[in-house]
CSV table of C-alpha atoms in Angstrom, one decimal:
chain,number,residue,atom,x,y,z
A,1,UNK,CA,0.0,0.0,0.0
A,2,UNK,CA,1.6,3.2,-1.1
A,3,UNK,CA,0.6,5.5,1.7
A,4,UNK,CA,2.5,8.6,2.6
A,5,UNK,CA,3.6,9.1,6.2
A,6,UNK,CA,1.2,12.0,6.6
A,7,UNK,CA,-1.7,9.8,5.5
A,8,UNK,CA,-0.6,7.2,8.0
A,9,UNK,CA,-0.6,9.9,10.7
A,10,UNK,CA,-4.2,10.8,9.7
A,11,UNK,CA,-5.1,7.1,10.0
A,12,UNK,CA,-3.6,7.0,13.5
A,13,UNK,CA,-5.5,10.1,14.4
A,14,UNK,CA,-8.9,8.7,13.4
A,15,UNK,CA,-8.1,5.2,14.7
A,16,UNK,CA,-7.5,6.9,18.1
A,17,UNK,CA,-11.0,8.3,17.9
A,18,UNK,CA,-12.3,4.8,17.4
A,19,UNK,CA,-12.6,4.5,13.6
A,20,UNK,CA,-12.1,0.8,12.8
A,21,UNK,CA,-11.5,1.3,9.1
A,22,UNK,CA,-8.5,3.5,9.9
A,23,UNK,CA,-7.2,1.1,12.5
A,24,UNK,CA,-7.3,-1.8,10.1
A,25,UNK,CA,-5.6,0.2,7.3
A,26,UNK,CA,-3.0,1.4,9.8
A,27,UNK,CA,-2.2,-2.3,10.6
A,28,UNK,CA,-1.8,-2.9,6.9
A,29,UNK,CA,0.5,0.1,6.6
A,30,UNK,CA,2.7,-1.4,9.4
A,31,UNK,CA,2.5,-4.9,7.9
A,32,UNK,CA,3.9,-3.5,4.7
A,33,UNK,CA,7.1,-2.6,6.4
A,34,UNK,CA,6.3,1.1,7.2
A,35,UNK,CA,6.8,2.7,10.6
A,36,UNK,CA,4.3,5.4,11.7
A,37,UNK,CA,5.2,8.0,14.3
A,38,UNK,CA,4.1,6.5,17.6
A,39,UNK,CA,4.5,7.4,21.2
A,40,UNK,CA,5.8,3.9,22.0
A,41,UNK,CA,5.1,4.3,25.7
A,42,UNK,CA,3.7,1.5,27.9
A,43,UNK,CA,1.7,-1.3,26.3
A,44,UNK,CA,0.2,-4.4,27.8
A,45,UNK,CA,1.1,-7.5,25.9
A,46,UNK,CA,0.6,-11.2,26.4
A,47,UNK,CA,2.0,-13.9,24.1
A,48,UNK,CA,0.2,-17.2,23.9
A,49,UNK,CA,2.3,-20.0,22.7
A,50,UNK,CA,2.3,-23.8,22.6
A,51,UNK,CA,2.2,-26.8,20.2
A,52,UNK,CA,-0.3,-26.9,17.3
A,53,UNK,CA,-3.8,-27.9,18.1
A,54,UNK,CA,-3.4,-27.4,21.9
A,55,UNK,CA,-6.3,-24.9,22.0
A,56,UNK,CA,-4.6,-21.5,21.9
A,57,UNK,CA,-7.3,-19.8,19.8
A,58,UNK,CA,-10.2,-21.4,21.7
A,59,UNK,CA,-8.6,-20.3,25.0
A,60,UNK,CA,-8.2,-16.8,23.7
A,61,UNK,CA,-11.8,-16.8,22.8
A,62,UNK,CA,-12.7,-17.6,26.5
A,63,UNK,CA,-10.2,-15.1,27.9
A,64,UNK,CA,-11.6,-12.3,25.8
A,65,UNK,CA,-14.9,-12.6,27.6
A,66,UNK,CA,-13.3,-12.2,31.0
A,67,UNK,CA,-11.3,-9.2,30.0
A,68,UNK,CA,-14.4,-7.6,28.4
A,69,UNK,CA,-16.2,-8.1,31.7
A,70,UNK,CA,-13.4,-6.2,33.4
A,71,UNK,CA,-13.9,-3.3,31.1
A,72,UNK,CA,-10.9,-3.9,28.8
A,73,UNK,CA,-10.7,-3.4,25.1
A,74,UNK,CA,-9.1,-6.6,23.7
A,75,UNK,CA,-7.0,-6.8,20.6
A,76,UNK,CA,-5.6,-10.1,19.2
A,77,UNK,CA,-2.8,-10.5,16.7
A,78,UNK,CA,-3.2,-14.1,15.5
A,79,UNK,CA,-0.3,-15.7,13.6
A,80,UNK,CA,-0.6,-18.6,11.2
A,81,UNK,CA,2.1,-20.1,9.1
A,82,UNK,CA,3.0,-19.0,5.6
A,83,UNK,CA,3.5,-21.9,3.1
A,84,UNK,CA,7.2,-22.2,2.3
A,85,UNK,CA,6.1,-23.7,-1.1
A,86,UNK,CA,3.5,-21.3,-2.4
A,87,UNK,CA,4.0,-18.3,-0.2
A,88,UNK,CA,0.3,-18.4,0.6
A,89,UNK,CA,-1.4,-19.0,4.0
A,90,UNK,CA,-4.7,-20.2,5.5
A,91,UNK,CA,-5.6,-18.0,8.5
A,92,UNK,CA,-8.3,-19.5,10.6
A,93,UNK,CA,-7.6,-18.6,14.2
A,94,UNK,CA,-10.6,-16.2,14.5
A,95,UNK,CA,-13.0,-19.1,13.7
A,96,UNK,CA,-12.5,-20.2,17.3
A,97,UNK,CA,-13.1,-16.8,18.9
A,98,UNK,CA,-16.8,-16.3,19.3
A,99,UNK,CA,-16.7,-12.6,20.2
A,100,UNK,CA,-14.3,-11.6,17.5
A,101,UNK,CA,-16.8,-10.7,14.8
A,102,UNK,CA,-19.4,-8.8,16.8
A,103,UNK,CA,-18.2,-6.6,19.6
A,104,UNK,CA,-16.9,-3.1,19.3
A,105,UNK,CA,-14.3,-3.7,22.0
A,106,UNK,CA,-12.7,-6.7,20.3
A,107,UNK,CA,-10.3,-6.4,17.4
A,108,UNK,CA,-8.8,-9.6,15.8
A,109,UNK,CA,-6.2,-9.4,13.1
A,110,UNK,CA,-4.9,-12.5,11.3
A,111,UNK,CA,-1.3,-12.3,10.3
A,112,UNK,CA,0.7,-14.7,8.1
A,113,UNK,CA,4.1,-15.5,9.6
A,114,UNK,CA,5.8,-14.8,6.2
A,115,UNK,CA,9.3,-16.0,5.7
A,116,UNK,CA,10.4,-14.6,9.1
A,117,UNK,CA,12.5,-16.8,11.2
A,118,UNK,CA,11.0,-17.8,14.5
A,119,UNK,CA,7.5,-17.5,13.0
A,120,UNK,CA,7.1,-13.9,14.1
A,121,UNK,CA,7.4,-10.9,11.8
A,122,UNK,CA,9.5,-8.0,13.2
A,123,UNK,CA,6.7,-5.4,12.6
A,124,UNK,CA,4.6,-7.0,15.4
A,125,UNK,CA,6.2,-4.7,18.0
A,126,UNK,CA,5.0,-1.6,16.0
A,127,UNK,CA,1.5,-3.1,15.7
A,128,UNK,CA,1.3,-3.5,19.5
A,129,UNK,CA,2.4,0.1,20.1
A,130,UNK,CA,-0.1,1.3,17.6
A,131,UNK,CA,-2.9,-0.7,19.1
A,132,UNK,CA,-2.0,0.5,22.6
A,133,UNK,CA,-2.0,4.1,21.5
A,134,UNK,CA,-5.5,3.6,20.0
A,135,UNK,CA,-6.8,2.5,23.4
A,136,UNK,CA,-6.6,-1.3,23.3
A,137,UNK,CA,-5.7,-2.2,26.9
A,138,UNK,CA,-5.2,-6.0,26.5
A,139,UNK,CA,-3.1,-7.0,23.5
A,140,UNK,CA,-2.7,-10.7,22.9
A,141,UNK,CA,-0.3,-12.3,20.4
A,142,UNK,CA,-1.1,-15.8,19.4
A,143,UNK,CA,2.0,-17.6,18.0
A,144,UNK,CA,1.9,-20.3,15.3
A,145,UNK,CA,2.0,-23.8,16.8
A,146,UNK,CA,5.5,-24.0,18.3
A,147,UNK,CA,8.1,-26.5,19.5
A,148,UNK,CA,10.5,-26.6,22.5
A,149,UNK,CA,13.0,-24.1,21.2
A,150,UNK,CA,10.6,-21.4,19.8
A,151,UNK,CA,11.3,-18.5,22.0
A,152,UNK,CA,11.1,-15.6,19.6
A,153,UNK,CA,7.8,-14.5,21.2
A,154,UNK,CA,9.8,-13.2,24.2
A,155,UNK,CA,11.1,-10.5,22.0
A,156,UNK,CA,7.6,-9.1,21.5
A,157,UNK,CA,5.4,-9.9,24.5
A,158,UNK,CA,6.0,-8.6,28.0
A,159,UNK,CA,4.6,-11.8,29.5
A,160,UNK,CA,4.2,-15.2,27.9
A,161,UNK,CA,1.6,-18.0,28.6
A,162,UNK,CA,2.7,-21.5,27.6
A,163,UNK,CA,-0.3,-23.7,26.8
A,164,UNK,CA,0.2,-27.4,26.7
A,165,UNK,CA,-2.3,-30.3,26.4
A,166,UNK,CA,-2.7,-33.9,27.5
A,167,UNK,CA,-0.7,-36.7,26.0
A,168,UNK,CA,2.5,-34.9,25.6
A,169,UNK,CA,4.7,-37.8,26.4
A,170,UNK,CA,6.5,-38.7,29.6
A,171,UNK,CA,8.0,-36.4,32.2
A,172,UNK,CA,11.4,-36.3,30.5
A,173,UNK,CA,9.8,-34.1,27.9
A,174,UNK,CA,9.3,-31.5,30.5
A,175,UNK,CA,12.9,-31.7,31.7
A,176,UNK,CA,14.3,-30.4,28.4
A,177,UNK,CA,15.6,-26.9,28.1
A,178,UNK,CA,13.6,-24.3,26.2
A,179,UNK,CA,10.3,-22.5,26.3
A,180,UNK,CA,9.2,-24.1,29.5
A,181,UNK,CA,12.0,-22.4,31.4
A,182,UNK,CA,11.1,-19.0,30.1
A,183,UNK,CA,7.3,-19.0,30.2
A,184,UNK,CA,5.8,-16.7,32.8
A,185,UNK,CA,2.6,-18.6,33.1
A,186,UNK,CA,2.0,-22.3,32.4
A,187,UNK,CA,-1.4,-23.9,31.7
A,188,UNK,CA,-2.6,-27.3,30.5
A,189,UNK,CA,-5.7,-27.2,28.4
A,190,UNK,CA,-8.4,-29.8,27.7
A,191,UNK,CA,-9.2,-30.7,31.4
A,192,UNK,CA,-12.3,-32.3,29.8
A,193,UNK,CA,-10.1,-35.0,28.3
A,194,UNK,CA,-8.3,-37.9,30.0
A,195,UNK,CA,-4.5,-37.4,30.4
A,196,UNK,CA,-4.7,-33.7,31.2
A,197,UNK,CA,-4.3,-34.1,35.0
A,198,UNK,CA,-1.2,-36.3,34.5
A,199,UNK,CA,0.2,-33.7,32.2
A,200,UNK,CA,-0.2,-31.1,35.0
A,201,UNK,CA,1.5,-33.5,37.5
A,202,UNK,CA,4.4,-34.1,35.1
A,203,UNK,CA,5.0,-30.4,34.6
A,204,UNK,CA,4.7,-29.8,38.4
A,205,UNK,CA,7.2,-32.5,39.1
A,206,UNK,CA,9.6,-31.1,36.6
A,207,UNK,CA,9.3,-27.5,37.9
A,208,UNK,CA,9.6,-28.8,41.5
A,209,UNK,CA,13.2,-29.9,40.7
A,210,UNK,CA,14.3,-26.3,40.5
A,211,UNK,CA,14.9,-24.1,43.5
A,212,UNK,CA,12.9,-20.9,43.8
A,213,UNK,CA,10.3,-22.1,41.3
A,214,UNK,CA,7.2,-20.1,42.0
A,215,UNK,CA,5.1,-20.8,38.9
A,216,UNK,CA,2.0,-22.8,39.3
A,217,UNK,CA,0.5,-25.0,36.6
A,218,UNK,CA,-3.0,-24.2,35.7
A,219,UNK,CA,-5.5,-26.8,34.4
A,220,UNK,CA,-8.2,-25.3,32.2
A,221,UNK,CA,-10.8,-26.3,29.7
A,222,UNK,CA,-11.1,-23.8,26.9
A,223,UNK,CA,-14.0,-25.8,25.6
A,224,UNK,CA,-16.1,-25.7,28.8
A,225,UNK,CA,-14.6,-22.6,30.4
A,226,UNK,CA,-13.3,-24.2,33.5
A,227,UNK,CA,-10.3,-22.7,35.3
A,228,UNK,CA,-10.2,-19.6,33.1
A,229,UNK,CA,-11.0,-17.1,35.9
A,230,UNK,CA,-8.0,-18.4,38.0
A,231,UNK,CA,-5.8,-18.3,34.9
A,232,UNK,CA,-6.8,-14.7,34.2
A,233,UNK,CA,-6.0,-13.6,37.8
A,234,UNK,CA,-2.5,-15.2,37.6
A,235,UNK,CA,-1.9,-13.4,34.3
A,236,UNK,CA,-3.2,-10.1,35.8
A,237,UNK,CA,-0.9,-10.4,38.8
A,238,UNK,CA,2.1,-11.5,36.7
A,239,UNK,CA,4.8,-8.8,36.9
A,240,UNK,CA,7.0,-8.1,33.9
A,241,UNK,CA,10.2,-10.0,34.7
A,242,UNK,CA,13.0,-7.4,34.3
A,243,UNK,CA,15.7,-10.0,34.8
A,244,UNK,CA,14.9,-11.3,31.4
A,245,UNK,CA,15.5,-8.0,29.6
A,246,UNK,CA,18.6,-9.4,27.9
A,247,UNK,CA,16.8,-12.5,26.7
A,248,UNK,CA,14.0,-10.4,25.3
A,249,UNK,CA,16.2,-7.9,23.6
A,250,UNK,CA,18.3,-10.7,22.1
A,251,UNK,CA,15.2,-12.1,20.4
A,252,UNK,CA,14.1,-8.7,19.2
A,253,UNK,CA,17.6,-8.1,17.8
A,254,UNK,CA,17.8,-11.5,16.0
A,255,UNK,CA,14.4,-10.9,14.6
A,256,UNK,CA,15.2,-7.6,13.1
A,257,UNK,CA,18.6,-8.7,11.9
A,258,UNK,CA,17.0,-11.7,10.1
A,259,UNK,CA,14.5,-9.4,8.6
A,260,UNK,CA,17.3,-7.3,7.1
A,261,UNK,CA,18.9,-10.3,5.6
A,262,UNK,CA,15.6,-11.8,4.3
A,263,UNK,CA,14.6,-8.5,2.7
A,264,UNK,CA,17.9,-8.1,1.0
A,265,UNK,CA,17.1,-7.3,-2.6
A,266,UNK,CA,19.6,-9.7,-4.0
A,267,UNK,CA,18.8,-12.7,-1.7
A,268,UNK,CA,17.6,-14.9,-4.5
A,269,UNK,CA,20.8,-14.2,-6.4
A,270,UNK,CA,22.9,-15.2,-3.4
A,271,UNK,CA,20.8,-18.4,-2.9
A,272,UNK,CA,21.4,-19.3,-6.6
A,273,UNK,CA,25.1,-18.8,-6.2
A,274,UNK,CA,25.2,-20.8,-3.1
A,275,UNK,CA,23.3,-23.6,-4.8
A,276,UNK,CA,25.7,-23.7,-7.7
A,277,UNK,CA,28.7,-23.7,-5.4
A,278,UNK,CA,30.2,-20.5,-6.8
A,279,UNK,CA,30.4,-18.9,-3.4
A,280,UNK,CA,30.5,-20.1,0.2
A,281,UNK,CA,28.1,-19.2,2.9
A,282,UNK,CA,30.7,-17.1,4.5
A,283,UNK,CA,31.3,-15.2,1.3
A,284,UNK,CA,27.6,-14.6,1.0
A,285,UNK,CA,27.2,-13.3,4.5
A,286,UNK,CA,30.3,-11.0,4.3
A,287,UNK,CA,29.1,-9.4,1.1
A,288,UNK,CA,25.5,-9.1,2.1
A,289,UNK,CA,26.5,-7.4,5.4
A,290,UNK,CA,28.7,-5.0,3.4
A,291,UNK,CA,25.8,-4.1,1.1
A,292,UNK,CA,23.4,-3.7,4.1
A,293,UNK,CA,25.9,-1.4,5.9
A,294,UNK,CA,26.5,0.7,2.7
A,295,UNK,CA,22.7,1.0,2.4
A,296,UNK,CA,22.9,-0.5,-1.1
A,297,UNK,CA,20.9,-3.6,-0.2
B,21,UNK,CA,-3.7,-10.8,-2.0
B,22,UNK,CA,-5.6,-10.9,1.3
B,23,UNK,CA,-8.9,-12.8,0.7
B,24,UNK,CA,-11.7,-13.5,3.1
B,25,UNK,CA,-13.7,-16.7,2.3
B,26,UNK,CA,-17.0,-16.4,4.1
B,27,UNK,CA,-20.0,-18.7,4.8
B,28,UNK,CA,-23.1,-16.5,5.2
B,29,UNK,CA,-26.4,-17.6,6.7
B,30,UNK,CA,-27.5,-21.0,8.1
B,31,UNK,CA,-25.9,-23.1,5.4
B,32,UNK,CA,-23.6,-25.6,7.1
B,33,UNK,CA,-21.8,-27.1,4.2
B,34,UNK,CA,-18.2,-25.7,3.9
B,35,UNK,CA,-16.4,-28.4,1.9
B,36,UNK,CA,-16.5,-26.2,-1.2
B,37,UNK,CA,-15.3,-23.1,0.7
B,38,UNK,CA,-12.4,-25.1,2.2
B,39,UNK,CA,-11.4,-26.5,-1.2
B,40,UNK,CA,-11.4,-22.9,-2.6
B,41,UNK,CA,-9.5,-21.6,0.4
B,42,UNK,CA,-6.9,-24.3,0.0
B,43,UNK,CA,-6.5,-23.6,-3.7
B,44,UNK,CA,-6.1,-19.9,-3.1
B,45,UNK,CA,-3.5,-20.6,-0.4
B,46,UNK,CA,-1.6,-22.8,-2.9
B,47,UNK,CA,-1.9,-20.0,-5.4
B,48,UNK,CA,0.2,-17.8,-3.0
B,49,UNK,CA,-2.7,-15.8,-1.4
B,50,UNK,CA,-3.3,-15.1,2.3
B,51,UNK,CA,-6.8,-16.6,2.9
B,52,UNK,CA,-8.8,-15.8,6.0
B,53,UNK,CA,-11.6,-18.3,6.6
B,54,UNK,CA,-14.6,-17.0,8.7
B,55,UNK,CA,-16.1,-20.4,9.7
B,56,UNK,CA,-19.8,-21.3,9.4
B,57,UNK,CA,-23.0,-19.3,9.9
B,58,UNK,CA,-21.9,-15.7,9.7
B,59,UNK,CA,-24.3,-12.8,9.5
B,60,UNK,CA,-23.8,-10.0,6.9
B,61,UNK,CA,-22.7,-7.7,9.7
B,62,UNK,CA,-20.1,-10.2,10.9
B,63,UNK,CA,-18.8,-10.7,7.4
B,64,UNK,CA,-18.4,-7.0,6.8
B,65,UNK,CA,-16.7,-6.6,10.2
B,66,UNK,CA,-14.2,-9.4,9.3
B,67,UNK,CA,-13.5,-7.9,5.9
B,68,UNK,CA,-12.8,-4.5,7.6
B,69,UNK,CA,-10.7,-5.8,10.5
B,70,UNK,CA,-8.6,-8.0,8.2
B,71,UNK,CA,-8.3,-5.3,5.6
B,72,UNK,CA,-9.1,-7.8,2.9
B,73,UNK,CA,-9.0,-6.9,-0.8
B,74,UNK,CA,-11.2,-9.7,-1.9
B,75,UNK,CA,-14.3,-11.4,-0.4
B,76,UNK,CA,-15.5,-14.8,-1.6
B,77,UNK,CA,-19.0,-15.8,-0.5
B,78,UNK,CA,-20.0,-19.5,-0.5
B,79,UNK,CA,-23.6,-20.4,-0.2
B,80,UNK,CA,-25.4,-23.6,-1.1
B,81,UNK,CA,-28.8,-23.2,0.6
B,82,UNK,CA,-30.6,-20.9,-1.8
B,83,UNK,CA,-30.3,-17.8,0.4
B,84,UNK,CA,-27.9,-16.1,-1.9
B,85,UNK,CA,-30.5,-13.7,-3.3
B,86,UNK,CA,-31.3,-12.5,0.2
B,87,UNK,CA,-27.9,-12.5,1.9
B,88,UNK,CA,-25.5,-11.4,-0.8
B,89,UNK,CA,-27.3,-8.1,-1.6
B,90,UNK,CA,-27.3,-7.3,2.2
B,91,UNK,CA,-23.6,-8.0,2.4
B,92,UNK,CA,-22.8,-5.9,-0.7
B,93,UNK,CA,-24.9,-3.0,0.6
B,94,UNK,CA,-23.2,-3.0,4.0
B,95,UNK,CA,-19.8,-3.1,2.4
B,96,UNK,CA,-20.7,0.0,0.4
B,97,UNK,CA,-21.8,2.0,3.4
B,98,UNK,CA,-18.8,0.9,5.5
B,99,UNK,CA,-16.2,2.5,3.3
B,100,UNK,CA,-15.4,-0.8,1.7
B,101,UNK,CA,-16.4,-0.1,-1.9
B,102,UNK,CA,-13.0,-1.1,-3.1
B,103,UNK,CA,-13.4,-4.7,-2.0
B,104,UNK,CA,-13.8,-7.2,-4.9
B,105,UNK,CA,-16.7,-9.7,-4.3
B,106,UNK,CA,-17.2,-13.0,-5.9
B,107,UNK,CA,-19.6,-15.8,-5.1
B,108,UNK,CA,-19.8,-19.6,-5.4
B,109,UNK,CA,-21.8,-22.6,-4.5
B,110,UNK,CA,-25.3,-23.5,-5.7
B,111,UNK,CA,-26.5,-20.4,-7.6
B,112,UNK,CA,-28.9,-20.9,-10.5
B,113,UNK,CA,-28.0,-19.3,-13.8
B,114,UNK,CA,-31.2,-17.1,-13.7
B,115,UNK,CA,-29.9,-15.3,-10.6
B,116,UNK,CA,-26.5,-14.4,-11.9
B,117,UNK,CA,-27.5,-11.2,-13.7
B,118,UNK,CA,-28.9,-9.8,-10.5
B,119,UNK,CA,-25.6,-10.5,-8.7
B,120,UNK,CA,-23.6,-9.0,-11.5
B,121,UNK,CA,-25.7,-5.9,-11.3
B,122,UNK,CA,-24.9,-5.6,-7.6
B,123,UNK,CA,-21.2,-5.5,-8.5
B,124,UNK,CA,-20.4,-9.2,-7.8
B,125,UNK,CA,-17.6,-9.9,-10.3
B,126,UNK,CA,-17.8,-13.6,-10.7
B,127,UNK,CA,-20.0,-16.6,-9.8
B,128,UNK,CA,-18.5,-20.0,-9.7
B,129,UNK,CA,-20.7,-23.1,-9.7
B,130,UNK,CA,-20.1,-26.9,-9.2
B,131,UNK,CA,-17.4,-28.4,-11.4
B,132,UNK,CA,-15.4,-25.1,-11.7
B,133,UNK,CA,-11.6,-25.9,-11.8
B,134,UNK,CA,-9.9,-24.1,-9.0
B,135,UNK,CA,-7.5,-22.7,-11.6
B,136,UNK,CA,-10.4,-20.6,-13.0
B,137,UNK,CA,-10.7,-18.8,-9.7
B,138,UNK,CA,-7.0,-18.1,-9.6
B,139,UNK,CA,-7.2,-16.7,-13.2
B,140,UNK,CA,-10.1,-14.5,-12.2
B,141,UNK,CA,-8.0,-13.1,-9.3
B,142,UNK,CA,-5.1,-12.5,-11.7
B,143,UNK,CA,-7.4,-10.5,-14.0
B,144,UNK,CA,-8.8,-8.6,-11.0
B,145,UNK,CA,-5.2,-7.7,-10.0
B,146,UNK,CA,-4.2,-6.5,-13.4
B,147,UNK,CA,-7.5,-4.4,-13.7
B,148,UNK,CA,-6.8,-2.9,-10.3
B,149,UNK,CA,-3.3,-2.0,-11.3
B,150,UNK,CA,-4.6,-0.4,-14.5
B,151,UNK,CA,-6.9,1.7,-12.4
B,152,UNK,CA,-10.1,0.0,-13.7
B,153,UNK,CA,-13.1,-0.3,-11.4
B,154,UNK,CA,-13.6,-3.8,-9.9
B,155,UNK,CA,-14.8,-3.0,-6.4
B,156,UNK,CA,-18.3,-3.8,-5.1
B,157,UNK,CA,-19.2,-0.1,-4.9
B,158,UNK,CA,-17.8,0.7,-8.3
B,159,UNK,CA,-19.1,0.6,-11.9
B,160,UNK,CA,-20.5,-3.0,-12.2
B,161,UNK,CA,-19.8,-3.1,-16.0
B,162,UNK,CA,-17.2,-5.8,-16.0
B,163,UNK,CA,-17.6,-9.3,-14.7
B,164,UNK,CA,-15.6,-12.4,-15.2
B,165,UNK,CA,-18.3,-15.0,-16.1
């Protein structure tokens, strides 16, 4: 979308007054790689991450109702994967969120992950600031279905909820390093199904091996609504963990760096040369970095 | 392009909508699927919030002549006149002219190869790039089929 910056500032102005059309267009402006002038002050963000099919979208649908009852305006940025083959995507998270299509105080935007590493586009931060400035007081980021090492969300959300489900294998799975160590809040979904209680026990046993572990493991049913109120109160009382600033900033930095590389205008040429063996990976990196620094990317 | 595939009304059959959504995804488009039983207001809301360029409406129940005009009208009054609308499902030939007059740019029936829909979208894109009117609130002169 070829919008001038001044037009974008007009969009921001009317979005702040509550115009949804402008808000939506502003999101597209940011998604297209543009950066509006934002205040970038405080913004309340929660990342929701976990394996595919664990119930992230359905849980968000439930949580939205609780926050609405508390008087919040809730925005959701819902990520789904982009096909590495066709470049297309099928975005269907909002199907699971009942309130998404009716209420004035709910805004759901589906986002294709694109070619971005870690499944999170680096413009997500700008989107959150823009939403916050437009009066959205609870901003949720739903990641694509993730694995143990997918921690990029920490670069974009102040607090992160890890959602797991029943039948995730034995306790050893919970011993492994990764997302479980970093998540601020942990929940097991599908309490309506067998195996969810034992998943909670497994996670508790694992967490109990560490000293100073204060995190509890919530058991919820996004389908039936059980346990959601307790989960919300834990999320609300969760303080932003400043000791993890370096980890967060590291993820933000990598995300932006990757984006520079992936948006390099000659990237296909470099890939072809790498495939034909005419340059090495190191050659490619060195010359791409030089081009990025000289601004001639 | 960003495309919303919607199921308006009480019709609960979405096999066709899902086949089309998949074909468009494989054609390199970003496809947002609404799920079943959406009201015209909800569909317009989704098109707005997702900032979609294209809206595909799938209906098999015979309610197309009541629901599609409502959706088109609501798009026009919601500052979404640029959105390109196409329809698919069970829509008798005799109803097509009315839909075209509303500004619906294509109607795809049973047996349509999914490549036809991709070709339609390519044509839409090139017409948009040439500044020609293809939106729901614009001159309804051109339609694909």
